[in-house]
Amino acid sequence: DNLQPEGDFAKRPDAKWAPGERANVIKRDDNLHPEGEFTKRPDGTWAPGERANIVRRDDNLKSEGEFSSREQHIWRQGERSDVVKRSDNLKPEGNFAKRPEAEWAPGERATVVKRGDNLHPEGEFIKRPDQTWAPGERANIVKRGDNLQPEGEFSKRPDATWAPGERATVVKRDDNLHPEGEFHKRPDQTWAPGERANIVRRGDNLQPEGDFSKRPD
């Protein structure tokens, strides 16, 4: 190392512990004061609120005249146009040439040409020298002394006996809501089957016409 310390090192001066300066706490007086008397919430008895009467208006829309029902139509077979099959006006001309049959043969492959190497080593190769293993140099461990030391005595935690904490008493308020009048029970009903509409089966309006030809055996 070409860097070396010069001169003497100045150590940290030994200083005694002393509490720091702290400003005095100044508590200002409150300049806001309540004026007059506070009115408490008046004690009132419960009474039902006012409710407007329900007024049902008459319906001013009425149907006039007679309603026309749907006319009944008799089923008739619809008209169907005749199927016309046009003849094809495109016809092939001449003979079709088939694909010639060819036998399989291997494809042509170029010959492999190996070029000679134009790079040659010159001189002698130096091998790696054989070395024996040895542990590396290691600096000595220097343990410095502690320059921080406690001063005075440590106060232990005082032994305290367990005691239950203070608990506020539970205040249960009375209920200011009470039911009025009589409650109507649900009337007892016996089970009865519900009404069911009659099943109406309509006639089939599709009927076959002509004779059916059987499938030949």
PDB file of C-alpha atoms in Angstrom:
ATOM      1  CA  ASP A   1       0.000   0.000   0.000  1.00  0.00           C
ATOM      2  CA  ASN A   2       1.488   3.373  -0.990  1.00  0.00           C
ATOM      3  CA  LEU A   3      -0.877   5.356   1.258  1.00  0.00           C
ATOM      4  CA  GLN A   4       0.195   5.660   4.876  1.00  0.00           C
ATOM      5  CA  PRO A   5      -1.232   7.792   7.718  1.00  0.00           C
ATOM      6  CA  GLU A   6       0.924  10.602   9.029  1.00  0.00           C
ATOM      7  CA  GLY A   7       0.768  12.397  12.385  1.00  0.00           C
ATOM      8  CA  ASP A   8      -1.174  11.536  15.536  1.00  0.00           C
ATOM      9  CA  PHE A   9      -4.847  10.601  15.640  1.00  0.00           C
ATOM     10  CA  ALA A  10      -7.018  12.743  17.924  1.00  0.00           C
ATOM     11  CA  LYS A  11      -9.264  10.578  20.090  1.00  0.00           C
ATOM     12  CA  ARG A  12     -12.791  11.478  21.018  1.00  0.00           C
ATOM     13  CA  PRO A  13     -12.777  13.486  24.262  1.00  0.00           C
ATOM     14  CA  ASP A  14     -14.401  11.858  27.282  1.00  0.00           C
ATOM     15  CA  ALA A  15     -17.610  13.756  28.005  1.00  0.00           C
ATOM     16  CA  LYS A  16     -19.921  13.317  30.973  1.00  0.00           C
ATOM     17  CA  TRP A  17     -23.601  12.852  30.432  1.00  0.00           C
ATOM     18  CA  ALA A  18     -25.879  15.765  31.252  1.00  0.00           C
ATOM     19  CA  PRO A  19     -29.526  16.365  30.441  1.00  0.00           C
ATOM     20  CA  GLY A  20     -30.191  18.770  27.578  1.00  0.00           C
ATOM     21  CA  GLU A  21     -31.962  22.067  27.923  1.00  0.00           C
ATOM     22  CA  ARG A  22     -35.733  21.959  27.627  1.00  0.00           C
ATOM     23  CA  ALA A  23     -38.108  24.893  27.221  1.00  0.00           C
ATOM     24  CA  ASN A  24     -40.728  25.522  29.874  1.00  0.00           C
ATOM     25  CA  VAL A  25     -44.286  24.398  29.068  1.00  0.00           C
ATOM     26  CA  ILE A  26     -46.688  27.344  28.904  1.00  0.00           C
ATOM     27  CA  LYS A  27     -50.407  26.535  29.098  1.00  0.00           C
ATOM     28  CA  ARG A  28     -52.607  29.265  27.669  1.00  0.00           C
ATOM     29  CA  ASP A  29     -55.998  30.068  29.170  1.00  0.00           C
ATOM     30  CA  ASP A  30     -59.102  29.256  27.147  1.00  0.00           C
ATOM     31  CA  ASN A  31     -60.714  32.366  25.659  1.00  0.00           C
ATOM     32  CA  LEU A  32     -63.943  30.621  24.654  1.00  0.00           C
ATOM     33  CA  HIS A  33     -66.683  30.338  27.304  1.00  0.00           C
ATOM     34  CA  PRO A  34     -70.306  29.166  26.925  1.00  0.00           C
ATOM     35  CA  GLU A  35     -72.958  31.833  27.547  1.00  0.00           C
ATOM     36  CA  GLY A  36     -76.543  31.373  28.652  1.00  0.00           C
ATOM     37  CA  GLU A  37     -78.294  28.188  29.738  1.00  0.00           C
ATOM     38  CA  PHE A  38     -78.413  24.867  27.941  1.00  0.00           C
ATOM     39  CA  THR A  39     -81.903  23.598  27.147  1.00  0.00           C
ATOM     40  CA  LYS A  40     -82.436  19.908  27.758  1.00  0.00           C
ATOM     41  CA  ARG A  41     -84.505  17.662  25.550  1.00  0.00           C
ATOM     42  CA  PRO A  42     -88.150  17.802  26.678  1.00  0.00           C
ATOM     43  CA  ASP A  43     -89.712  14.607  27.975  1.00  0.00           C
ATOM     44  CA  GLY A  44     -92.503  13.693  25.558  1.00  0.00           C
ATOM     45  CA  THR A  45     -94.981  10.825  25.537  1.00  0.00           C
ATOM     46  CA  TRP A  46     -95.321   8.633  22.476  1.00  0.00           C
ATOM     47  CA  ALA A  47     -98.255   9.268  20.141  1.00  0.00           C
ATOM     48  CA  PRO A  48     -98.973   7.943  16.644  1.00  0.00           C
ATOM     49  CA  GLY A  49     -98.265  10.352  13.801  1.00  0.00           C
ATOM     50  CA  GLU A  50    -100.904  11.899  11.589  1.00  0.00           C
ATOM     51  CA  ARG A  51    -101.760   9.978   8.429  1.00  0.00           C
ATOM     52  CA  ALA A  52    -103.804  11.277   5.504  1.00  0.00           C
ATOM     53  CA  ASN A  53    -106.988   9.451   4.543  1.00  0.00           C
ATOM     54  CA  ILE A  54    -106.848   7.297   1.403  1.00  0.00           C
ATOM     55  CA  VAL A  55    -109.014   8.704  -1.369  1.00  0.00           C
ATOM     56  CA  ARG A  56    -109.838   6.354  -4.246  1.00  0.00           C
ATOM     57  CA  ARG A  57    -110.930   8.072  -7.438  1.00  0.00           C
ATOM     58  CA  ASP A  58    -113.499   6.578  -9.824  1.00  0.00           C
ATOM     59  CA  ASP A  59    -112.281   5.352 -13.198  1.00  0.00           C
ATOM     60  CA  ASN A  60    -113.139   7.817 -15.966  1.00  0.00           C
ATOM     61  CA  LEU A  61    -112.206   5.472 -18.817  1.00  0.00           C
ATOM     62  CA  LYS A  62    -114.937   3.156 -20.022  1.00  0.00           C
ATOM     63  CA  SER A  63    -115.212   0.902 -23.049  1.00  0.00           C
ATOM     64  CA  GLU A  64    -117.813   1.799 -25.694  1.00  0.00           C
ATOM     65  CA  GLY A  65    -119.285  -0.234 -28.523  1.00  0.00           C
ATOM     66  CA  GLU A  66    -118.934  -3.935 -29.254  1.00  0.00           C
ATOM     67  CA  PHE A  67    -115.764  -5.931 -29.482  1.00  0.00           C
ATOM     68  CA  SER A  68    -115.300  -7.787 -32.766  1.00  0.00           C
ATOM     69  CA  SER A  69    -114.134 -11.365 -32.300  1.00  0.00           C
ATOM     70  CA  ARG A  70    -111.704 -13.111 -34.582  1.00  0.00           C
ATOM     71  CA  GLU A  71    -113.223 -14.470 -37.766  1.00  0.00           C
ATOM     72  CA  GLN A  72    -113.166 -18.227 -38.257  1.00  0.00           C
ATOM     73  CA  HIS A  73    -111.358 -19.308 -41.415  1.00  0.00           C
ATOM     74  CA  ILE A  74    -111.790 -22.648 -43.204  1.00  0.00           C
ATOM     75  CA  TRP A  75    -108.541 -24.354 -44.097  1.00  0.00           C
ATOM     76  CA  ARG A  76    -107.779 -24.753 -47.795  1.00  0.00           C
ATOM     77  CA  GLN A  77    -104.833 -26.156 -49.604  1.00  0.00           C
ATOM     78  CA  GLY A  78    -102.534 -23.454 -50.931  1.00  0.00           C
ATOM     79  CA  GLU A  79    -101.550 -23.125 -54.548  1.00  0.00           C
ATOM     80  CA  ARG A  80     -98.159 -24.528 -55.518  1.00  0.00           C
ATOM     81  CA  SER A  81     -96.336 -23.808 -58.746  1.00  0.00           C
ATOM     82  CA  ASP A  82     -95.071 -26.641 -60.929  1.00  0.00           C
ATOM     83  CA  VAL A  83     -91.418 -27.630 -60.641  1.00  0.00           C
ATOM     84  CA  VAL A  84     -89.533 -26.878 -63.846  1.00  0.00           C
ATOM     85  CA  LYS A  85     -86.156 -28.636 -64.301  1.00  0.00           C
ATOM     86  CA  ARG A  86     -83.937 -26.898 -66.794  1.00  0.00           C
ATOM     87  CA  SER A  87     -81.567 -28.923 -68.975  1.00  0.00           C
ATOM     88  CA  ASP A  88     -77.832 -28.374 -68.607  1.00  0.00           C
ATOM     89  CA  ASN A  89     -76.360 -26.278 -71.411  1.00  0.00           C
ATOM     90  CA  LEU A  90     -72.717 -26.968 -70.483  1.00  0.00           C
ATOM     91  CA  LYS A  91     -71.204 -30.122 -71.939  1.00  0.00           C
ATOM     92  CA  PRO A  92     -67.560 -31.329 -72.000  1.00  0.00           C
ATOM     93  CA  GLU A  93     -65.870 -31.540 -75.356  1.00  0.00           C
ATOM     94  CA  GLY A  94     -62.855 -33.622 -76.357  1.00  0.00           C
ATOM     95  CA  ASN A  95     -60.940 -36.238 -74.327  1.00  0.00           C
ATOM     96  CA  PHE A  96     -59.562 -35.781 -70.824  1.00  0.00           C
ATOM     97  CA  ALA A  97     -55.797 -36.340 -70.503  1.00  0.00           C
ATOM     98  CA  LYS A  98     -54.880 -38.501 -67.520  1.00  0.00           C
ATOM     99  CA  ARG A  99     -51.796 -37.944 -65.395  1.00  0.00           C
ATOM    100  CA  PRO A 100     -48.894 -40.021 -66.726  1.00  0.00           C
ATOM    101  CA  GLU A 101     -47.697 -42.816 -64.489  1.00  0.00           C
ATOM    102  CA  ALA A 102     -44.105 -42.227 -63.330  1.00  0.00           C
ATOM    103  CA  GLU A 103     -41.773 -44.597 -61.489  1.00  0.00           C
ATOM    104  CA  TRP A 104     -39.920 -43.481 -58.362  1.00  0.00           C
ATOM    105  CA  ALA A 105     -36.207 -42.713 -58.670  1.00  0.00           C
ATOM    106  CA  PRO A 106     -33.787 -41.122 -56.198  1.00  0.00           C
ATOM    107  CA  GLY A 107     -32.951 -37.474 -56.790  1.00  0.00           C
ATOM    108  CA  GLU A 108     -29.537 -36.207 -57.749  1.00  0.00           C
ATOM    109  CA  ARG A 109     -27.177 -35.322 -54.896  1.00  0.00           C
ATOM    110  CA  ALA A 110     -24.040 -33.198 -55.101  1.00  0.00           C
ATOM    111  CA  THR A 111     -20.749 -34.769 -54.064  1.00  0.00           C
ATOM    112  CA  VAL A 112     -19.284 -33.727 -50.724  1.00  0.00           C
ATOM    113  CA  VAL A 113     -16.057 -31.744 -51.045  1.00  0.00           C
ATOM    114  CA  LYS A 114     -13.880 -31.438 -47.900  1.00  0.00           C
ATOM    115  CA  ARG A 115     -11.517 -28.523 -47.994  1.00  0.00           C
ATOM    116  CA  GLY A 116      -8.080 -28.699 -46.372  1.00  0.00           C
ATOM    117  CA  ASP A 117      -7.289 -26.638 -43.233  1.00  0.00           C
ATOM    118  CA  ASN A 118      -5.039 -23.648 -43.962  1.00  0.00           C
ATOM    119  CA  LEU A 119      -4.381 -22.793 -40.286  1.00  0.00           C
ATOM    120  CA  HIS A 120      -1.519 -24.567 -38.525  1.00  0.00           C
ATOM    121  CA  PRO A 121      -0.090 -24.005 -35.031  1.00  0.00           C
ATOM    122  CA  GLU A 122       3.460 -22.747 -34.823  1.00  0.00           C
ATOM    123  CA  GLY A 123       5.952 -23.184 -31.964  1.00  0.00           C
ATOM    124  CA  GLU A 124       5.565 -25.238 -28.791  1.00  0.00           C
ATOM    125  CA  PHE A 125       2.632 -25.269 -26.382  1.00  0.00           C
ATOM    126  CA  ILE A 126       3.423 -24.359 -22.757  1.00  0.00           C
ATOM    127  CA  LYS A 127       1.568 -26.465 -20.257  1.00  0.00           C
ATOM    128  CA  ARG A 128       0.149 -25.136 -17.005  1.00  0.00           C
ATOM    129  CA  PRO A 129       2.688 -25.589 -14.162  1.00  0.00           C
ATOM    130  CA  ASP A 130       1.717 -27.936 -11.345  1.00  0.00           C
ATOM    131  CA  GLN A 131       1.046 -26.009  -8.118  1.00  0.00           C
ATOM    132  CA  THR A 132       0.590 -27.290  -4.608  1.00  0.00           C
ATOM    133  CA  TRP A 133      -2.251 -25.976  -2.517  1.00  0.00           C
ATOM    134  CA  ALA A 134      -1.475 -23.603   0.367  1.00  0.00           C
ATOM    135  CA  PRO A 135      -3.785 -21.536   2.550  1.00  0.00           C
ATOM    136  CA  GLY A 136      -3.943 -17.824   1.788  1.00  0.00           C
ATOM    137  CA  GLU A 137      -2.725 -15.112   4.099  1.00  0.00           C
ATOM    138  CA  ARG A 138      -5.271 -13.902   6.599  1.00  0.00           C
ATOM    139  CA  ALA A 139      -5.047 -10.847   8.850  1.00  0.00           C
ATOM    140  CA  ASN A 140      -5.165 -11.301  12.592  1.00  0.00           C
ATOM    141  CA  ILE A 141      -8.501 -10.610  14.268  1.00  0.00           C
ATOM    142  CA  VAL A 142      -8.316  -7.594  16.547  1.00  0.00           C
ATOM    143  CA  LYS A 143     -11.187  -7.134  19.000  1.00  0.00           C
ATOM    144  CA  ARG A 144     -11.579  -3.560  20.135  1.00  0.00           C
ATOM    145  CA  GLY A 145     -12.714  -2.713  23.636  1.00  0.00           C
ATOM    146  CA  ASP A 146     -16.144  -1.180  24.167  1.00  0.00           C
ATOM    147  CA  ASN A 147     -15.969   2.535  24.837  1.00  0.00           C
ATOM    148  CA  LEU A 148     -19.607   2.816  25.904  1.00  0.00           C
ATOM    149  CA  GLN A 149     -20.290   1.960  29.510  1.00  0.00           C
ATOM    150  CA  PRO A 150     -23.455   2.450  31.565  1.00  0.00           C
ATOM    151  CA  GLU A 151     -23.294   4.894  34.443  1.00  0.00           C
ATOM    152  CA  GLY A 152     -25.411   4.932  37.573  1.00  0.00           C
ATOM    153  CA  GLU A 153     -27.901   2.341  38.749  1.00  0.00           C
ATOM    154  CA  PHE A 154     -30.728   0.783  36.795  1.00  0.00           C
ATOM    155  CA  SER A 155     -34.149   1.079  38.408  1.00  0.00           C
ATOM    156  CA  LYS A 156     -36.085  -2.184  38.299  1.00  0.00           C
ATOM    157  CA  ARG A 157     -39.749  -2.441  37.556  1.00  0.00           C
ATOM    158  CA  PRO A 158     -41.737  -2.237  40.796  1.00  0.00           C
ATOM    159  CA  ASP A 159     -43.637  -5.353  41.818  1.00  0.00           C
ATOM    160  CA  ALA A 160     -47.358  -4.644  41.459  1.00  0.00           C
ATOM    161  CA  THR A 161     -50.231  -6.842  42.537  1.00  0.00           C
ATOM    162  CA  TRP A 162     -53.047  -7.506  40.129  1.00  0.00           C
ATOM    163  CA  ALA A 163     -56.346  -5.719  40.655  1.00  0.00           C
ATOM    164  CA  PRO A 164     -59.425  -5.590  38.420  1.00  0.00           C
ATOM    165  CA  GLY A 165     -59.972  -2.354  36.538  1.00  0.00           C
ATOM    166  CA  GLU A 166     -62.892  -0.053  37.036  1.00  0.00           C
ATOM    167  CA  ARG A 167     -65.976  -0.880  34.986  1.00  0.00           C
ATOM    168  CA  ALA A 168     -68.955   1.334  34.369  1.00  0.00           C
ATOM    169  CA  THR A 169     -72.337   0.116  35.495  1.00  0.00           C
ATOM    170  CA  VAL A 170     -74.720  -1.138  32.792  1.00  0.00           C
ATOM    171  CA  VAL A 171     -77.776   1.092  32.383  1.00  0.00           C
ATOM    172  CA  LYS A 172     -80.732  -0.494  30.614  1.00  0.00           C
ATOM    173  CA  ARG A 173     -83.208   2.018  29.207  1.00  0.00           C
ATOM    174  CA  ASP A 174     -86.929   1.295  29.168  1.00  0.00           C
ATOM    175  CA  ASP A 175     -88.620   0.692  25.818  1.00  0.00           C
ATOM    176  CA  ASN A 176     -90.765   3.625  24.685  1.00  0.00           C
ATOM    177  CA  LEU A 177     -92.522   1.688  21.913  1.00  0.00           C
ATOM    178  CA  HIS A 178     -95.627  -0.315  22.866  1.00  0.00           C
ATOM    179  CA  PRO A 179     -98.132  -2.161  20.627  1.00  0.00           C
ATOM    180  CA  GLU A 180    -101.728  -0.907  20.612  1.00  0.00           C
ATOM    181  CA  GLY A 181    -104.900  -2.737  19.725  1.00  0.00           C
ATOM    182  CA  GLU A 182    -105.426  -6.430  19.040  1.00  0.00           C
ATOM    183  CA  PHE A 183    -103.424  -8.639  16.722  1.00  0.00           C
ATOM    184  CA  HIS A 184    -105.364 -10.556  14.075  1.00  0.00           C
ATOM    185  CA  LYS A 185    -104.309 -14.156  13.719  1.00  0.00           C
ATOM    186  CA  ARG A 186    -104.129 -15.915  10.403  1.00  0.00           C
ATOM    187  CA  PRO A 187    -107.419 -17.776   9.738  1.00  0.00           C
ATOM    188  CA  ASP A 188    -107.260 -21.544   9.661  1.00  0.00           C
ATOM    189  CA  GLN A 189    -107.760 -22.815   6.110  1.00  0.00           C
ATOM    190  CA  THR A 190    -108.292 -26.349   4.927  1.00  0.00           C
ATOM    191  CA  TRP A 191    -106.517 -27.610   1.872  1.00  0.00           C
ATOM    192  CA  ALA A 192    -108.536 -27.817  -1.346  1.00  0.00           C
ATOM    193  CA  PRO A 193    -107.378 -28.523  -4.889  1.00  0.00           C
ATOM    194  CA  GLY A 194    -107.092 -25.487  -7.141  1.00  0.00           C
ATOM    195  CA  GLU A 195    -109.259 -24.824 -10.135  1.00  0.00           C
ATOM    196  CA  ARG A 196    -108.062 -26.370 -13.378  1.00  0.00           C
ATOM    197  CA  ALA A 197    -109.234 -25.502 -16.864  1.00  0.00           C
ATOM    198  CA  ASN A 198    -110.797 -28.222 -18.983  1.00  0.00           C
ATOM    199  CA  ILE A 199    -108.592 -29.823 -21.626  1.00  0.00           C
ATOM    200  CA  VAL A 200    -109.752 -28.926 -25.131  1.00  0.00           C
ATOM    201  CA  ARG A 201    -108.384 -31.097 -27.930  1.00  0.00           C
ATOM    202  CA  ARG A 202    -108.531 -29.475 -31.315  1.00  0.00           C
ATOM    203  CA  GLY A 203    -109.181 -31.450 -34.472  1.00  0.00           C
ATOM    204  CA  ASP A 204    -106.372 -31.974 -36.946  1.00  0.00           C
ATOM    205  CA  ASN A 205    -106.715 -29.723 -39.997  1.00  0.00           C
ATOM    206  CA  LEU A 206    -104.059 -31.584 -42.007  1.00  0.00           C
ATOM    207  CA  GLN A 207    -105.290 -34.636 -43.851  1.00  0.00           C
ATOM    208  CA  PRO A 208    -103.508 -36.870 -46.391  1.00  0.00           C
ATOM    209  CA  GLU A 209    -104.816 -36.948 -49.925  1.00  0.00           C
ATOM    210  CA  GLY A 210    -104.388 -39.661 -52.553  1.00  0.00           C
ATOM    211  CA  ASP A 211    -103.069 -43.222 -52.205  1.00  0.00           C
ATOM    212  CA  PHE A 212     -99.862 -44.166 -50.394  1.00  0.00           C
ATOM    213  CA  SER A 213     -97.476 -46.407 -52.263  1.00  0.00           C
ATOM    214  CA  LYS A 214     -95.871 -49.085 -50.141  1.00  0.00           C
ATOM    215  CA  ARG A 215     -92.174 -49.703 -50.053  1.00  0.00           C
ATOM    216  CA  PRO A 216     -91.248 -52.473 -52.481  1.00  0.00           C
ATOM    217  CA  ASP A 217     -89.940 -55.678 -50.957  1.00  0.00           C
TER     218      ASP A 217
END
